[in-house]
Amino acid sequence: MAVAGWRVALCAAVFGAWEWYGQAVDATWFSAPSLIAARLVQWAGDGLAGHVAVTLGEMATGLAVGVPLGTALGLFLGRAPVASVILRPIIFALYSVPLVTLAPLFIFWFGLGMLPKIILVAIVTFFLLFFTTFAGVQTIDRDLVSSFRLMGATDGELFRKLIAPACTAWIISGLRLALPYSLIAATVGEMLLAREGLGYLLMYASQQIDMTGMFAALVVLMIAGVAVGELANLAERRLLRWRTSP
Amino acid sequence: MTSPVIELKNASKDFEQGGRAIPALAPTGLNVANHEFVALVGPSGCGKSTVLNMVAGLFPPSGGQVLYEGELVADLNRRVGYMTQKDTLLPWRTTAANIAAPLELACRAMPRSERDDRVARMIELVGLKGFENHYPGELSGGMRKRAALARMLVYDPDTLLMDEPFGALDAQLKLVMHEELQRIVGDGRKTVLFVTHDLGEAIALADRVVVFTSRPGRVKKVREIELERPRNVYRVRFETAFGDLHEELWNELKDEVRKGTDA
């Protein structure tokens, strides 16, 4: 309880000081919590849900493409030493490009709508899942594989009963990374050029030198980020119950 | 005597290392009879695990032949069970589900009820009752070994290949596991090829002890262990015959261990 008390006190102090500065001195550059709250209320009645839906939709669609593809390639190359020796440096070189910098290209190719952002999210999450899954396959004990083969497991059974579940922890940790990155990729894409979405909201406010609007957009992004993180935690606890044992 | 279950005919093995062939096992002959318990002892790196792996068909010999029931081991040998020092339980499965794993494979498809029956019987046999729903992370080292043993025995392989299965256990727990192993597979119900560097363990458990030289390994000495069965694994160590055998085999082994540590 003491911890929570201190936390509340700290937040109250920061927000109080911020509010005081905005009211008594100047709200031009730093806005004020009350102004931001008022803006959020106003937005809520004026299309905020639509922007949130666009960004979340881009994230969800991109994840739905990137995560399974990255996982599948990681599992496949993890079990194919020759192919992985050939392909890995190429994949690594591609990954070395800061991926969000691909956004301008995709906007040229795929226009202003959701598609370029979806592709950006898909590519970012594809690589994250590929690398974590690939690493997961490498950690599987060779004795364990041998003992399963000697039990009579076919390739398919080996995969279903050993390789895939053994990689679950790695895939989950890849997913934990991919969720926040999908938010980054979607908003960066929207900030560059878009007509809707949270990144657009932020960029639009910035073009108007509207500090209150920028802070309001950042608050929504923070809430989205926390929600996404909690979702990842929940998924992890559900899928990795065996790891929570003492 | 009937024909041996396991037969090595001048089997040797080289391993590639940096483009050079390093001999791990010199041409070796070895016969293991049906329902015999044979222990292989020798310094680390003497190729005793290599013998097991070749019998399991995990890799072929570089020279000579490895036969199982008179046939060349050309592929994975699925009539053997395999247990290593490393813990090869699946951490995401409970004890019962781990033991059930071999029974879930298509090659021995069976009704669910029969599978549950066999798993339950095996859990009883290895003394894990009450721990069916625990994950390996919640079990002690000894319990994990019991679970691994149960998983190997549940599908009833003819031959057990055990590679220092109790190597990671403390001395007391090791004795407990020896008693369990003897109770479960003793009295000639299984053929066992058991690799260890613990000479006492080898003598206490085996019908025959094979001493290997240091790398590249070859058979230095084969000794019948005439100690009466069933043996009391706690007391057998204090018998004169045990001491004599230990003395005799240790004299064979000690130079090899010394050579092994010098190398």
Coordinates of C-alpha atoms in Angstrom, one line a residue, chain B residues 19-135:
Chain B
G19 CA 39.0 -31.6 -41.6
R20 CA 40.9 -34.3 -39.8
A21 CA 39.6 -37.7 -38.8
I22 CA 40.0 -38.2 -35.0
P23 CA 39.6 -41.8 -34.0
A24 CA 37.2 -42.1 -31.1
L25 CA 36.7 -45.8 -31.0
A26 CA 39.4 -48.3 -32.3
P27 CA 38.0 -51.5 -34.0
T28 CA 36.1 -53.1 -31.2
G29 CA 34.3 -56.5 -30.8
L30 CA 31.6 -56.9 -28.2
N31 CA 28.6 -59.2 -27.7
V32 CA 25.7 -58.6 -25.5
A33 CA 23.4 -61.6 -24.9
N34 CA 19.7 -61.5 -24.6
H35 CA 18.6 -60.1 -21.1
E36 CA 22.1 -59.4 -20.1
F37 CA 23.2 -56.3 -18.2
V38 CA 26.5 -55.1 -19.6
A39 CA 28.3 -52.0 -18.2
L40 CA 30.9 -50.1 -20.2
V41 CA 33.4 -48.2 -18.1
G42 CA 36.3 -46.1 -19.1
P43 CA 37.8 -42.6 -18.9
S44 CA 35.8 -39.7 -20.5
G45 CA 36.1 -39.6 -24.3
C46 CA 36.9 -43.3 -24.6
G47 CA 34.1 -43.9 -27.1
K48 CA 31.8 -45.8 -24.7
S49 CA 28.9 -43.4 -25.6
T50 CA 29.8 -43.8 -29.2
V51 CA 29.1 -47.6 -28.8
L52 CA 25.6 -46.8 -27.5
N53 CA 24.9 -44.3 -30.3
M54 CA 25.9 -46.8 -32.9
V55 CA 23.7 -49.5 -31.4
A56 CA 20.9 -46.9 -31.4
G57 CA 21.6 -46.2 -35.1
L58 CA 22.1 -42.5 -34.5
F59 CA 25.2 -42.8 -36.7
P60 CA 26.9 -45.7 -38.5
P61 CA 30.4 -47.0 -37.6
S62 CA 33.3 -45.7 -39.7
G63 CA 34.6 -49.3 -40.0
G64 CA 33.3 -52.8 -39.1
Q65 CA 29.7 -53.7 -38.3
V66 CA 27.1 -53.1 -35.6
L67 CA 24.4 -55.8 -35.5
Y68 CA 21.2 -55.9 -33.6
E69 CA 19.5 -59.3 -33.4
G70 CA 21.7 -60.4 -36.2
E71 CA 20.8 -57.6 -38.6
L72 CA 22.9 -54.6 -39.5
V73 CA 21.9 -51.5 -37.8
A74 CA 21.3 -49.3 -40.8
D75 CA 18.8 -46.8 -39.5
L76 CA 17.4 -45.6 -36.2
N77 CA 17.0 -48.7 -34.0
R78 CA 13.5 -48.4 -32.7
R79 CA 13.7 -51.5 -30.5
V80 CA 15.9 -49.7 -28.0
G81 CA 15.1 -47.2 -25.3
Y82 CA 17.6 -44.5 -24.7
M83 CA 18.3 -42.5 -21.5
T84 CA 21.1 -40.0 -21.0
Q85 CA 22.5 -38.0 -18.2
K86 CA 20.8 -34.9 -19.5
D87 CA 17.2 -34.4 -18.4
T88 CA 15.2 -35.0 -21.6
L89 CA 11.8 -34.6 -20.1
L90 CA 9.5 -32.1 -21.8
P91 CA 9.2 -29.2 -19.4
W92 CA 5.8 -28.1 -20.7
R93 CA 4.3 -31.5 -20.0
T94 CA 3.3 -32.9 -16.6
T95 CA 4.8 -36.1 -15.3
A96 CA 2.0 -38.2 -16.6
A97 CA 1.9 -36.5 -20.0
N98 CA 5.7 -36.9 -20.3
I99 CA 5.5 -40.7 -19.7
A100 CA 2.5 -40.9 -22.1
A101 CA 4.5 -39.3 -24.9
P102 CA 5.9 -42.5 -26.5
L103 CA 2.4 -44.0 -26.5
E104 CA 0.9 -41.0 -28.4
L105 CA 3.0 -41.8 -31.5
A106 CA 1.3 -43.3 -34.5
C107 CA 3.6 -46.3 -34.6
R108 CA 2.0 -47.6 -31.4
A109 CA -1.5 -46.2 -31.7
M110 CA -3.7 -47.4 -28.8
P111 CA -7.0 -46.4 -27.3
R112 CA -6.8 -43.6 -24.8
S113 CA -8.0 -45.8 -21.9
E114 CA -5.1 -48.3 -22.5
R115 CA -2.6 -45.4 -22.7
D116 CA -3.9 -44.0 -19.4
D117 CA -3.7 -47.5 -17.8
R118 CA -0.2 -48.1 -18.9
V119 CA 0.9 -44.7 -17.7
A120 CA -0.7 -45.1 -14.3
R121 CA 0.9 -48.5 -13.9
M122 CA 4.3 -47.1 -14.8
I123 CA 3.9 -44.2 -12.4
E124 CA 3.1 -46.7 -9.6
L125 CA 6.1 -48.8 -10.6
V126 CA 8.6 -46.0 -10.4
G127 CA 7.1 -44.5 -7.2
L128 CA 5.8 -41.2 -8.6
K129 CA 2.2 -41.6 -7.4
G130 CA 0.9 -38.2 -6.3
F131 CA 3.2 -36.4 -8.7
E132 CA 1.3 -37.2 -12.0
N133 CA 0.3 -33.6 -12.5
H134 CA 3.5 -31.9 -11.5
Y135 CA 5.7 -30.3 -14.2

